[in-house]
Amino acid sequence: MNFLDQIWLIPLFPLFGAALMFFFGKALDPQPASDVAVAAGLAEPHGHGHGHAPAVGVGHVRPLRWLIDFICPGMVLLSFVFSVGAVWQLRQLPVRIHQVIQFTWVAGMPFHMANGHLATFQADWGFLLDPLSAVMILVVTGIGFLIHVYSTGYMAHDNGYYRFFGYLNLFVFFMLMLVLANNYMLLFVGWEGVGLCSYLLIGFYFHKKSAGDAGKKAFIVNRVGDAGFILGMLLMMSVLGTVKFTDVNAILRSGQFPMETAGFGVLSAMAVLMFFGATGKSAQVPLYIWLPDAMEGPTPVSALIHAATMVTAGVYMVARSAALFHLTPHASLVVAVVGAFTAILAASIALVQNDIKRVLAYSTVSQLGYMFLALGVGAYWVAIFHLFTHAFFKALLFLGSGSVIHAVGGEQDMRRMGALKDKIPITHWTMFVASLAIAGIPGFAGFFSKDEILWQAFSSPLGSQLLWAVGITTAGLTAFYMWRLMNLTFYGKSRVAPETAKHIHESPASMTVPLTLLAAGSVLVGWLGTPKLWNLGADFHKFETWLAPVFPAAAEGEHAASTEWGLMALSVGIAIAGIAIARYFYVRKPEIPESLETSFKPLHTLLYNKWYVDEIYDFLFVNGLCKGGGLALGVFDREVVDGGVNGAGWLTRFSSKVSIWWDTWVVDGTVRFTAFFVKLLSYPTCLLQTGRVQSYAFFVVLGVLAAFGYYIVR
């Protein structure tokens, strides 16, 4: 079978699954009357109330629900099988790029380019498979399938089961559209689609106000970033005349546009706008605030958003635009600085959070900052490598946290956990592996990608020692807060409520098998990108060589091998120190953190309240722009709009009075005066013209006598 020509089917499978759920899912998973009351807010759900909330219908028999378990994960598995087949066949091509054009989407649209030339814009509904999109579809479908399988166990007692899986399938569809699109416009369709699905999934427990608010927050904040993406795309169309990836890359690599080293030019503006769009989807400063609140959704949603899909979209888009950022070193510096700042900011917040999922949320923000740091210093393949390894261990950490929450009856506060190591051993050991991976311990996946990012930040001509220092400090904080999480959750004394402790149990196989597979990946996948310094052979550098055709060649600084060995040892030493300090603080001497919290109360309060960024945004934008703007608009409406209406009414009334006066005294007065004057002039005549014959005869006789008298007298 020619999988390459069938890549259009890869996103179609989960779309078909979503359609089945939306049209027929309710028949497969009918909701009992008591559960309808819960969904309508007329009754309280029984269960967790946070990330996992089984409702009243736990005991109800739903005999057709197994079809949902078969259809929705099965559609994603089909996509994964087709993805593996397509990637395998792509390997055989001499030039590893394959496009499938379904139809012309936007045809023959005339427009004026920035240089004044009249051009015709065209965009296809087409799919592109190259080494970069190949990595992404394997991550989305592979990790996505494991999350679907896990969800069949985790969501087993929840209402809206068919709706949840319909949203998951739709999410995977849009993400696959995003990474397989052959142009920016079609990528934007998937981009907006995952934004919609994030709103639906984060707000899945719609009877909770906090969940609804979190969904709206994610949707609105992402729209802010999307405005930058749209403007960047329009500028690209105006300057380059196309948004097709292959054409854009060909133009930018042709030498037609020189590298903008002197300052910000049109390409730099384009790159910064595109990056601003990425800060929304991939939760970077200043638009990262939606991601921690996304924890209001079910835990599998957190894993899907944080590991395999939405938050990687911005990283993918910037990597896909590598030819543009290669020509704009100033824009790349912005990317690196924002990434480094986001990494250390989020890591500092994660140090003191007590909600197990919230720690992992800020960890994701921090790790995404690492990826953008790599992109900013021109190490594009390293950013994608870290995206790849991060997908395994972060999905494992979120799903593992869900297993913990499942075991302790919905509790998410780590201060009410402890000593769970032997009670849920599979969950413990898999999360143990993931924590070693994210901490950067040699042999585990996170070590290889994290160490390469730090080395590139230090050695790349676009990097600097300051960026490296921020990166290695973040690495130490990461090791500390992850092992704080492990120690509070699995070690030390039990702080679980007594009524909950007796019910603690390991999760079912539908949840533990995905955990085990992800744990294996968290060890093995890092070996696809071992440091060249190790001289292990070509088989251990496959990731870099696989992605080499997609990205422009990066300039490499000259540094002695001993420097790289030294920095690597320092990185590992800092990670081990972070783990050891966390172990000492939270297992051996748990009174020390309490003492430090008291001694550094202002700092702890600042970190616990997330540097008050949300409060600042509320003051500036919600209360400032929205409420202040609403007040200003109210004044404008009252004083200007209503004032104009009222003024127009007064002017109309005034002009009416003037018109009445003019009509009464001038027009009617003139008519009356004229009539009176005519009447006055006619008065003598009226005395004579009486209409009486006798009078007329009298005046005739009188006149004749007067005439005769005149002649006689004369």
XYZ file of C-alpha atoms in Angstrom:
714
model
C 0.000 0.000 0.000
C 1.226 3.461 -0.881
C 0.885 5.226 2.464
C 2.510 8.394 1.133
C -0.348 9.110 -1.240
C -2.845 8.358 1.528
C -1.537 10.816 4.126
C -4.795 12.750 3.771
C -6.455 9.826 5.570
C -4.311 10.315 8.695
C -6.358 13.286 9.992
C -9.571 11.905 8.504
C -9.733 8.857 10.808
C -10.107 10.808 14.076
C -12.512 13.225 12.361
C -14.687 10.228 11.478
C -14.535 9.059 15.101
C -15.535 12.525 16.325
C -18.461 12.648 13.887
C -19.714 9.254 15.100
C -19.619 10.471 18.703
C -21.397 13.751 18.000
C -24.175 12.160 15.932
C -24.580 8.716 17.518
C -22.574 8.808 20.757
C -25.531 9.618 22.981
C -27.288 6.456 21.813
C -24.189 4.418 22.757
C -23.851 6.100 26.146
C -27.286 7.234 27.368
C -27.248 9.448 30.427
C -29.476 8.305 33.323
C -32.038 10.731 34.712
C -30.099 11.224 37.933
C -27.017 12.149 35.927
C -29.021 14.636 33.884
C -29.808 16.431 37.147
C -26.094 16.621 37.931
C -25.261 17.941 34.473
C -28.005 20.541 34.764
C -26.678 21.703 38.108
C -29.727 20.432 40.045
C -27.679 17.921 42.014
C -24.093 17.620 43.215
C -21.755 15.061 41.598
C -20.277 12.333 43.742
C -16.537 12.162 43.367
C -13.537 14.278 43.022
C -14.670 17.669 41.898
C -11.231 18.527 40.499
C -9.547 16.860 37.555
C -11.598 13.678 37.891
C -15.269 13.821 38.809
C -17.312 10.661 38.587
C -20.982 11.439 38.892
C -24.128 9.848 40.207
C -24.366 7.319 37.426
C -21.437 5.182 38.592
C -23.598 2.150 39.150
C -25.684 2.438 36.004
C -25.158 -0.185 33.328
C -24.212 1.195 29.923
C -23.824 -1.906 27.769
C -22.787 -0.131 24.533
C -20.032 2.000 26.027
C -17.454 -0.563 24.863
C -18.135 0.609 21.310
C -16.862 4.065 22.250
C -13.759 2.417 23.752
C -13.254 0.633 20.444
C -14.097 3.419 17.993
C -12.297 6.482 19.367
C -8.928 4.976 20.381
C -9.180 2.772 17.279
C -9.412 5.766 14.938
C -6.270 7.283 16.455
C -4.523 3.885 16.245
C -5.382 3.749 12.535
C -3.851 7.198 12.118
C -0.733 5.987 13.923
C -0.454 2.909 11.683
C -0.802 5.026 8.542
C 1.708 7.521 9.975
C 4.283 4.795 10.607
C 3.745 3.438 7.111
C 4.071 6.875 5.509
C 7.215 7.742 7.482
C 8.765 4.382 6.609
C 8.138 5.005 2.910
C 9.407 8.576 3.216
C 12.751 7.130 4.360
C 13.103 5.399 1.007
C 12.804 8.573 -1.056
C 16.012 10.217 -2.323
C 14.508 13.612 -1.430
C 12.459 13.198 1.717
C 9.509 15.394 0.881
C 6.100 14.376 -0.427
C 3.027 16.508 -1.108
C -0.552 15.489 -1.764
C -2.756 18.267 -3.178
C -6.452 17.563 -2.696
C -7.815 20.657 -4.439
C -7.202 24.353 -4.950
C -8.643 26.078 -1.928
C -8.118 29.794 -2.675
C -7.708 30.405 -6.400
C -6.929 33.456 -8.496
C -7.164 36.161 -5.830
C -5.464 39.295 -7.239
C -3.575 41.541 -4.826
C -0.841 44.163 -4.827
C 2.461 43.031 -3.368
C 4.590 45.300 -1.198
C 6.780 46.114 -4.222
C 3.735 47.395 -6.122
C 3.451 44.441 -8.490
C 0.038 42.925 -9.120
C 0.094 39.222 -8.252
C -2.365 36.366 -8.051
C -2.595 34.522 -4.739
C -3.365 30.819 -4.580
C -3.507 28.347 -1.691
C -4.061 24.605 -1.916
C -5.821 22.225 0.409
C -2.739 20.070 0.483
C -0.656 17.929 2.797
C 3.115 17.894 3.205
C 5.124 15.051 4.676
C 8.782 15.774 5.323
C 11.105 14.848 8.218
C 9.648 17.576 10.451
C 5.975 16.757 9.935
C 6.896 13.050 10.145
C 8.153 13.526 13.718
C 5.052 15.476 14.626
C 2.481 13.000 13.302
C 4.220 10.151 15.121
C 4.106 12.131 18.375
C 0.487 13.250 17.942
C -0.894 9.857 16.958
C 1.379 7.693 19.128
C 1.100 9.654 22.368
C -2.497 10.535 21.507
C -3.440 6.863 21.210
C -1.950 6.033 24.615
C -3.857 8.953 26.150
C -7.082 7.667 24.575
C -6.495 4.198 26.019
C -5.714 5.687 29.430
C -8.913 7.741 29.262
C -11.074 4.614 28.926
C -10.070 3.773 32.489
C -9.766 7.246 33.965
C -13.094 8.539 32.625
C -14.972 5.251 33.086
C -17.394 6.673 35.662
C -17.892 10.131 34.189
C -20.921 11.514 32.453
C -20.525 12.857 28.948
C -18.249 9.912 28.084
C -19.079 9.987 24.369
C -18.765 13.784 24.326
C -15.322 13.597 25.941
C -14.008 11.116 23.378
C -15.610 13.076 20.547
C -13.699 16.161 21.682
C -10.465 14.153 21.994
C -10.811 12.785 18.462
C -11.629 16.236 17.111
C -8.569 17.630 18.914
C -6.314 15.036 17.283
C -7.874 15.768 13.870
C -7.135 19.486 14.067
C -3.608 18.900 15.372
C -2.893 16.545 12.483
C -4.251 19.134 10.064
C -1.907 21.664 11.630
C 1.252 19.585 11.271
C 0.436 18.073 7.865
C -0.660 21.302 6.162
C 1.508 22.402 3.251
C 0.862 26.135 3.731
C 0.321 28.618 6.529
C -3.362 29.191 5.751
C -4.251 25.525 6.128
C -1.994 25.330 9.184
C -4.088 28.163 10.608
C -7.249 26.063 10.193
C -5.734 23.421 12.469
C -4.334 26.187 14.692
C -7.791 27.610 15.338
C -9.308 24.155 15.600
C -7.086 23.076 18.482
C -7.929 26.385 20.172
C -11.629 25.542 19.912
C -11.094 22.000 21.200
C -9.012 23.259 24.120
C -11.970 25.425 25.136
C -14.324 22.439 24.954
C -12.021 20.072 26.849
C -10.755 22.462 29.532
C -14.353 23.394 30.289
C -15.561 19.778 30.081
C -16.860 19.845 33.671
C -19.173 22.707 32.763
C -21.084 22.524 36.061
C -17.953 24.017 37.684
C -17.602 27.765 37.226
C -13.820 27.517 37.531
C -13.707 25.080 34.593
C -15.855 27.335 32.435
C -13.724 30.344 33.324
C -10.512 28.437 32.532
C -11.870 27.407 29.132
C -12.820 30.976 28.288
C -9.454 32.237 29.486
C -7.610 29.790 27.225
C -9.787 30.718 24.265
C -9.466 34.496 24.715
C -5.719 34.559 25.447
C -5.047 32.415 22.378
C -7.077 34.789 20.241
C -4.695 37.585 21.256
C -1.734 35.586 19.975
C -3.634 34.543 16.868
C -3.926 38.187 15.845
C -0.123 38.289 15.580
C -0.088 35.117 13.492
C -2.705 36.534 11.096
C -0.805 39.804 10.666
C 2.455 37.933 10.105
C 0.807 35.700 7.527
C -0.709 38.678 5.692
C 2.667 40.430 5.690
C 4.252 37.256 4.306
C 1.664 37.132 1.526
C 2.276 40.810 0.742
C 6.073 40.524 0.643
C 6.618 37.020 -0.724
C 3.403 36.523 -2.664
C 2.797 33.039 -1.234
C 2.206 31.174 2.022
C 3.147 27.723 0.744
C 6.006 26.279 2.808
C 8.108 25.017 -0.097
C 7.726 28.276 -2.036
C 8.431 30.462 1.004
C 11.588 28.478 1.803
C 12.733 28.589 -1.807
C 12.342 32.388 -1.960
C 14.065 32.992 1.372
C 16.963 30.674 0.528
C 17.445 32.095 -2.977
C 19.413 35.113 -1.757
C 16.707 37.515 -2.876
C 16.434 38.773 0.712
C 19.702 39.433 2.568
C 20.128 38.646 6.245
C 18.798 41.532 8.349
C 21.818 42.061 10.590
C 21.666 45.852 10.714
C 18.315 46.041 12.481
C 14.649 45.203 12.197
C 13.402 45.038 8.637
C 10.256 43.692 7.059
C 11.350 40.065 7.508
C 12.104 40.687 11.180
C 8.674 42.237 11.651
C 7.160 39.202 9.969
C 9.116 36.832 12.218
C 8.208 38.686 15.428
C 4.517 38.677 14.510
C 4.624 34.947 13.835
C 6.448 34.379 17.109
C 3.847 36.412 18.986
C 1.262 33.979 17.659
C 3.421 31.148 18.966
C 3.566 32.669 22.460
C -0.185 32.164 22.705
C -0.370 28.534 21.643
C 2.900 27.525 23.335
C 2.329 29.514 26.530
C 5.258 31.915 26.564
C 5.543 35.303 28.230
C 3.329 37.308 28.048
C 0.562 34.865 27.022
C 1.385 31.851 29.203
C -1.274 32.536 31.843
C -3.937 30.277 30.325
C -1.968 27.033 30.563
C -1.839 26.528 34.367
C -5.595 27.140 34.547
C -6.112 24.450 31.904
C -5.726 21.972 34.786
C -9.464 22.383 35.342
C -10.042 19.862 32.561
C -9.794 16.094 33.088
C -6.220 14.848 33.556
C -6.040 13.094 30.143
C -6.836 16.472 28.588
C -3.920 17.993 30.474
C -1.650 15.271 29.114
C -2.909 15.736 25.557
C -2.623 19.531 25.613
C 0.703 19.672 27.471
C 2.548 16.794 25.846
C 1.421 15.866 22.376
C -0.677 18.565 20.792
C -1.623 22.154 21.401
C 1.342 23.621 23.261
C 3.781 22.188 20.735
C 1.985 23.966 17.880
C 3.884 27.221 18.397
C 7.232 25.432 18.560
C 6.379 23.567 15.361
C 5.307 26.761 13.571
C 8.521 28.613 14.449
C 10.594 25.564 13.471
C 8.661 25.335 10.203
C 9.585 29.005 9.638
C 13.303 28.339 10.224
C 14.263 29.828 6.847
C 12.626 33.108 7.928
C 14.190 33.209 11.405
C 17.577 32.278 9.943
C 17.559 35.628 8.080
C 16.402 37.622 11.121
C 18.953 37.312 13.947
C 17.344 40.142 15.933
C 13.983 38.395 15.878
C 15.744 35.149 16.832
C 17.292 36.931 19.815
C 13.779 37.951 20.898
C 12.739 34.295 20.680
C 15.735 33.141 22.744
C 15.316 35.816 25.433
C 11.580 35.241 25.794
C 12.154 31.482 25.951
C 14.860 31.758 28.600
C 12.839 34.209 30.685
C 9.717 32.040 30.479
C 11.722 28.955 31.472
C 13.110 30.417 34.684
C 9.933 32.348 35.569
C 7.719 29.251 35.359
C 10.299 27.096 37.157
C 10.404 29.557 40.066
C 6.609 29.398 40.403
C 6.601 25.592 40.307
C 8.913 25.498 43.349
C 6.129 26.286 45.826
C 2.893 25.048 44.226
C 1.025 22.345 46.142
C -1.399 21.097 43.498
C 0.298 18.146 41.757
C -1.106 19.060 38.348
C -0.280 22.746 38.742
C 3.382 21.903 39.382
C 3.400 19.937 36.137
C 1.622 22.763 34.320
C 4.315 25.279 35.202
C 6.880 22.637 34.366
C 5.421 22.474 30.860
C 5.614 26.259 30.489
C 9.250 26.084 31.591
C 10.144 23.240 29.216
C 8.498 25.066 26.323
C 10.738 27.992 27.200
C 13.684 25.624 26.768
C 12.435 24.760 23.286
C 12.163 28.406 22.290
C 15.602 29.051 23.711
C 16.914 26.404 21.312
C 14.961 27.898 18.405
C 16.263 31.363 19.208
C 19.928 30.302 19.081
C 19.370 28.562 15.747
C 19.370 24.976 17.086
C 16.114 24.074 15.367
C 16.604 20.315 15.377
C 17.422 20.408 19.100
C 14.127 22.186 19.832
C 12.219 19.475 17.974
C 14.298 16.806 19.715
C 13.317 18.220 23.107
C 9.702 18.452 21.926
C 9.932 14.740 21.051
C 11.472 13.572 24.336
C 9.297 15.938 26.384
C 6.169 14.413 24.849
C 7.004 11.060 26.448
C 8.011 12.053 29.946
C 5.503 14.895 30.325
C 2.605 12.746 29.114
C 3.795 10.115 31.592
C 3.942 12.644 34.430
C 0.441 13.948 33.781
C -1.073 10.509 33.346
C 0.842 9.357 36.422
C -0.545 12.283 38.408
C -3.996 11.247 37.222
C -3.335 7.750 38.516
C -2.342 9.243 41.874
C -5.483 11.383 41.957
C -7.533 8.318 41.024
C -5.953 6.371 43.910
C -6.558 9.011 46.600
C -10.156 9.797 45.754
C -9.657 12.969 43.759
C -7.185 14.728 46.044
C -4.688 16.939 44.200
C -2.934 18.668 47.105
C 0.445 16.986 47.658
C 0.378 18.028 51.327
C -2.385 15.433 51.760
C -0.456 12.603 50.134
C 2.815 10.841 51.056
C 4.005 7.248 51.445
C 2.191 6.038 48.311
C 5.257 4.264 46.917
C 4.216 0.726 47.904
C 0.475 1.248 47.525
C 0.558 2.201 43.850
C 3.916 0.739 42.744
C 3.442 0.893 38.962
C 2.432 4.542 39.136
C 5.387 5.249 41.420
C 8.063 3.576 39.303
C 6.843 5.024 36.023
C 6.731 8.537 37.480
C 10.153 7.869 38.997
C 11.503 7.255 35.487
C 9.790 10.356 34.109
C 11.146 12.514 36.931
C 14.685 11.297 36.260
C 14.154 12.100 32.578
C 12.921 15.658 33.116
C 15.638 16.271 35.713
C 18.271 15.467 33.079
C 19.892 12.380 34.574
C 22.212 10.639 32.045
C 20.697 7.690 30.235
C 17.176 9.096 30.311
C 15.577 10.931 27.398
C 15.450 14.380 28.950
C 19.186 14.413 29.573
C 20.091 14.199 25.890
C 17.770 16.950 24.665
C 18.243 19.272 27.660
C 22.033 18.961 27.567
C 22.082 19.689 23.842
C 19.989 22.837 24.388
C 22.378 24.056 27.086
C 25.388 23.341 24.888
C 23.850 25.155 21.918
C 22.957 28.139 24.129
C 26.591 28.305 25.219
C 28.389 27.532 21.955
C 26.152 28.907 19.193
C 27.108 32.299 17.705
C 23.535 33.380 18.472
C 23.807 32.169 22.065
C 25.504 33.687 25.071
C 26.806 32.758 28.472
C 23.874 34.612 30.027
C 21.346 32.469 28.163
C 23.300 29.363 29.181
C 23.339 30.520 32.820
C 19.564 31.001 32.801
C 19.150 27.575 31.199
C 21.335 25.712 33.680
C 19.714 27.521 36.633
C 16.337 26.426 35.308
C 17.658 22.867 35.055
C 18.554 22.919 38.752
C 15.142 24.315 39.699
C 13.474 21.663 37.543
C 15.262 18.831 39.316
C 14.324 20.307 42.696
C 10.611 20.911 42.096
C 10.106 17.555 40.357
C 11.658 15.663 43.239
C 9.770 17.808 45.685
C 6.680 16.472 43.915
C 7.950 12.879 44.088
C 8.902 13.111 47.763
C 5.663 14.746 48.860
C 3.625 12.229 46.879
C 5.374 8.891 47.297
C 7.842 9.104 50.201
C 7.996 10.199 53.811
C 5.032 9.914 56.150
C 1.495 9.389 54.953
C -0.679 12.491 55.180
C -3.651 10.910 53.408
C -7.009 11.285 55.135
C -7.782 8.062 57.100
C -11.099 7.467 55.329
C -9.291 7.702 51.985
C -6.186 5.714 52.943
C -8.024 2.419 53.260
C -9.340 2.685 49.696
C -6.023 3.458 47.961
C -5.404 1.056 45.090
C -3.426 0.815 41.883
C -5.112 1.944 38.683
C -6.545 -0.571 36.187
C -4.499 -1.962 33.310
C -6.058 0.493 30.862
C -4.194 3.200 32.788
C -1.005 1.420 33.886
C -0.128 -0.095 30.491
C 0.129 3.362 28.818
C 2.203 4.499 31.804
C 4.603 1.587 31.303
C 4.973 2.201 27.565
C 5.595 5.906 28.121
C 8.190 5.047 30.780
C 10.019 2.879 28.240
C 9.923 5.767 25.762
C 11.209 8.170 28.425
C 14.370 6.072 28.552
C 14.871 4.945 24.981
C 13.944 7.854 22.680
C 16.749 10.068 23.950
C 19.315 7.696 22.486
C 18.287 8.845 19.009
C 20.199 12.074 19.629
C 23.276 11.384 21.711
C 26.011 14.058 21.825
C 28.554 13.834 19.020
C 31.156 14.042 21.741
C 30.315 10.480 22.766
C 31.346 9.037 19.363
C 28.750 6.263 19.491
C 28.295 6.088 15.730
C 25.774 7.294 13.179
C 22.944 5.209 14.618
C 22.981 7.400 17.719
C 22.716 10.686 15.791
C 19.674 9.807 13.738
C 17.506 12.646 14.949
C 19.842 15.386 13.778
C 20.548 13.739 10.420
C 16.842 13.018 9.916
C 15.883 16.684 10.352
C 18.923 18.140 8.558
C 17.171 18.594 5.150
C 14.423 20.725 6.711
C 16.503 23.340 8.515
C 19.210 25.733 7.338
C 22.699 24.757 8.431
C 23.489 26.318 11.783
C 26.795 28.040 12.414
C 28.831 26.328 15.110
C 31.242 27.985 17.472
C 34.665 26.539 18.121
C 35.072 25.134 21.622
C 37.308 22.480 23.079
C 35.842 19.071 23.825
C 36.868 19.531 27.440
C 34.542 22.558 27.639
C 31.571 20.504 26.523
C 32.465 17.675 28.912
C 32.792 20.177 31.740
C 29.469 21.851 31.054
C 27.789 18.459 30.769
C 29.216 17.367 34.116
C 28.147 20.655 35.698
C 24.612 20.230 34.377
C 24.359 16.701 35.749
C 25.889 17.779 39.067
C 23.338 20.576 39.462
C 20.477 18.168 38.673
C 21.727 15.644 41.233
C 22.133 18.439 43.785
C 18.546 19.545 43.173
C 17.298 15.992 43.713
C 19.388 15.556 46.858
C 18.238 18.865 48.372
C 14.604 18.024 47.662
C 15.082 14.615 49.315
C 16.706 16.199 52.367
C 14.036 18.907 52.683
C 10.906 16.845 52.213
C 11.799 13.405 53.580
C 14.586 13.705 56.136
C 14.052 17.228 57.468
C 10.508 18.308 56.520
C 10.655 21.089 59.077
C 13.257 22.949 56.964
C 10.820 23.999 54.181
C 8.400 25.271 56.816
C 11.176 27.269 58.447
C 12.313 28.685 55.107
C 8.743 29.599 54.229
C 8.470 31.558 57.468
C 11.877 33.197 57.082
C 11.294 34.217 53.480
C 7.555 34.819 53.713
C 7.403 37.709 51.184
C 9.327 35.709 48.576
C 7.261 32.584 49.186
C 4.040 34.588 48.912
C 5.274 36.161 45.688
C 6.089 32.787 44.134
C 2.969 31.075 45.476
C 0.855 33.815 43.929
C 2.680 33.362 40.601
C 4.457 36.743 40.751
C 0.942 38.268 40.769
C 0.951 38.235 36.975
C -2.739 37.322 36.812
C -3.565 40.104 39.230
C -1.515 42.567 37.184
C -3.315 41.484 34.019
C -6.651 41.818 35.804
C -5.723 45.330 36.898
C -4.398 46.418 33.504
C -6.704 44.615 31.104
C -9.785 43.264 32.864
C -10.276 46.164 35.272
C -8.207 48.654 33.317
C -9.064 48.151 29.691
C -12.317 46.235 30.059
C -13.923 47.891 33.077
C -12.104 51.188 32.588
C -12.796 51.032 28.894
C -16.408 50.161 29.667
C -16.625 53.175 31.984
C -15.023 55.395 29.349
C -17.382 54.042 26.706
C -20.268 54.637 29.081
C -19.198 58.260 29.506
C -18.702 58.562 25.752
C -22.119 57.029 25.129
C -23.771 59.228 27.736
C -21.994 62.476 26.974
C -21.206 62.192 23.273
C -23.644 59.729 21.702
C -26.607 60.491 23.951
C -25.464 64.112 24.112
C -25.538 64.257 20.344
C -28.992 62.689 20.254
C -30.280 64.983 23.007
C -28.611 67.969 21.365
C -30.165 67.093 18.044
C -33.547 66.838 19.773
C -33.081 70.226 21.483
C -31.941 71.796 18.222
C -34.969 70.339 16.483
C -37.275 71.717 19.160
C -35.540 75.122 19.027
C -35.673 75.292 15.246
C -39.319 74.258 15.457
C -40.075 77.148 17.815
C -38.208 79.550 15.554
C -40.133 78.179 12.594
C -43.451 78.583 14.443
C -42.556 82.172 15.388
C -41.515 82.984 11.804
C -44.639 81.375 10.409
C -46.871 83.153 12.933
C -45.376 86.658 12.938
C -43.595 86.979 9.621
C -45.402 84.818 7.079
C -48.898 84.967 8.588
C -48.274 88.566 9.788
C -47.366 89.689 6.277
C -50.476 88.056 4.878
C -52.681 89.626 7.576
C -51.041 93.083 7.166
C -51.493 92.972 3.402
C -55.138 92.064 3.823
C -55.609 94.837 6.397
C -53.891 97.426 4.112
C -56.032 96.443 1.151
C -59.108 96.620 3.384
C -57.991 100.057 4.598
C -57.523 101.343 1.070
C -60.852 99.969 0.016
C -62.729 101.645 2.923
C -63.667 104.891 1.036
C -64.879 102.857 -1.864
C -66.856 100.672 0.532
C -68.659 103.821 1.719
C -69.860 104.460 -1.820
C -70.342 100.918 -2.951
C -73.205 100.080 -0.645
C -75.157 97.944 -3.101
C -78.366 100.038 -2.661
C -80.072 101.379 -5.863
C -81.688 104.216 -3.991
C -78.288 105.446 -2.813
C -76.840 105.192 -6.292
C -79.861 107.239 -7.713
C -79.465 109.837 -4.981
C -75.754 110.291 -5.757
C -76.554 110.532 -9.527
C -79.157 113.256 -8.957
C -76.798 115.003 -6.545
C -74.054 114.925 -9.198
C -76.320 116.297 -11.904
C -77.409 119.165 -9.639
C -73.777 119.875 -8.776
C -72.891 120.048 -12.475
C -75.780 122.369 -13.277
C -74.853 124.546 -10.298
C -71.272 124.835 -11.511
C -72.339 126.084 -14.946
C -74.897 128.531 -13.581
C -72.526 130.046 -11.063
C -69.762 130.411 -13.576
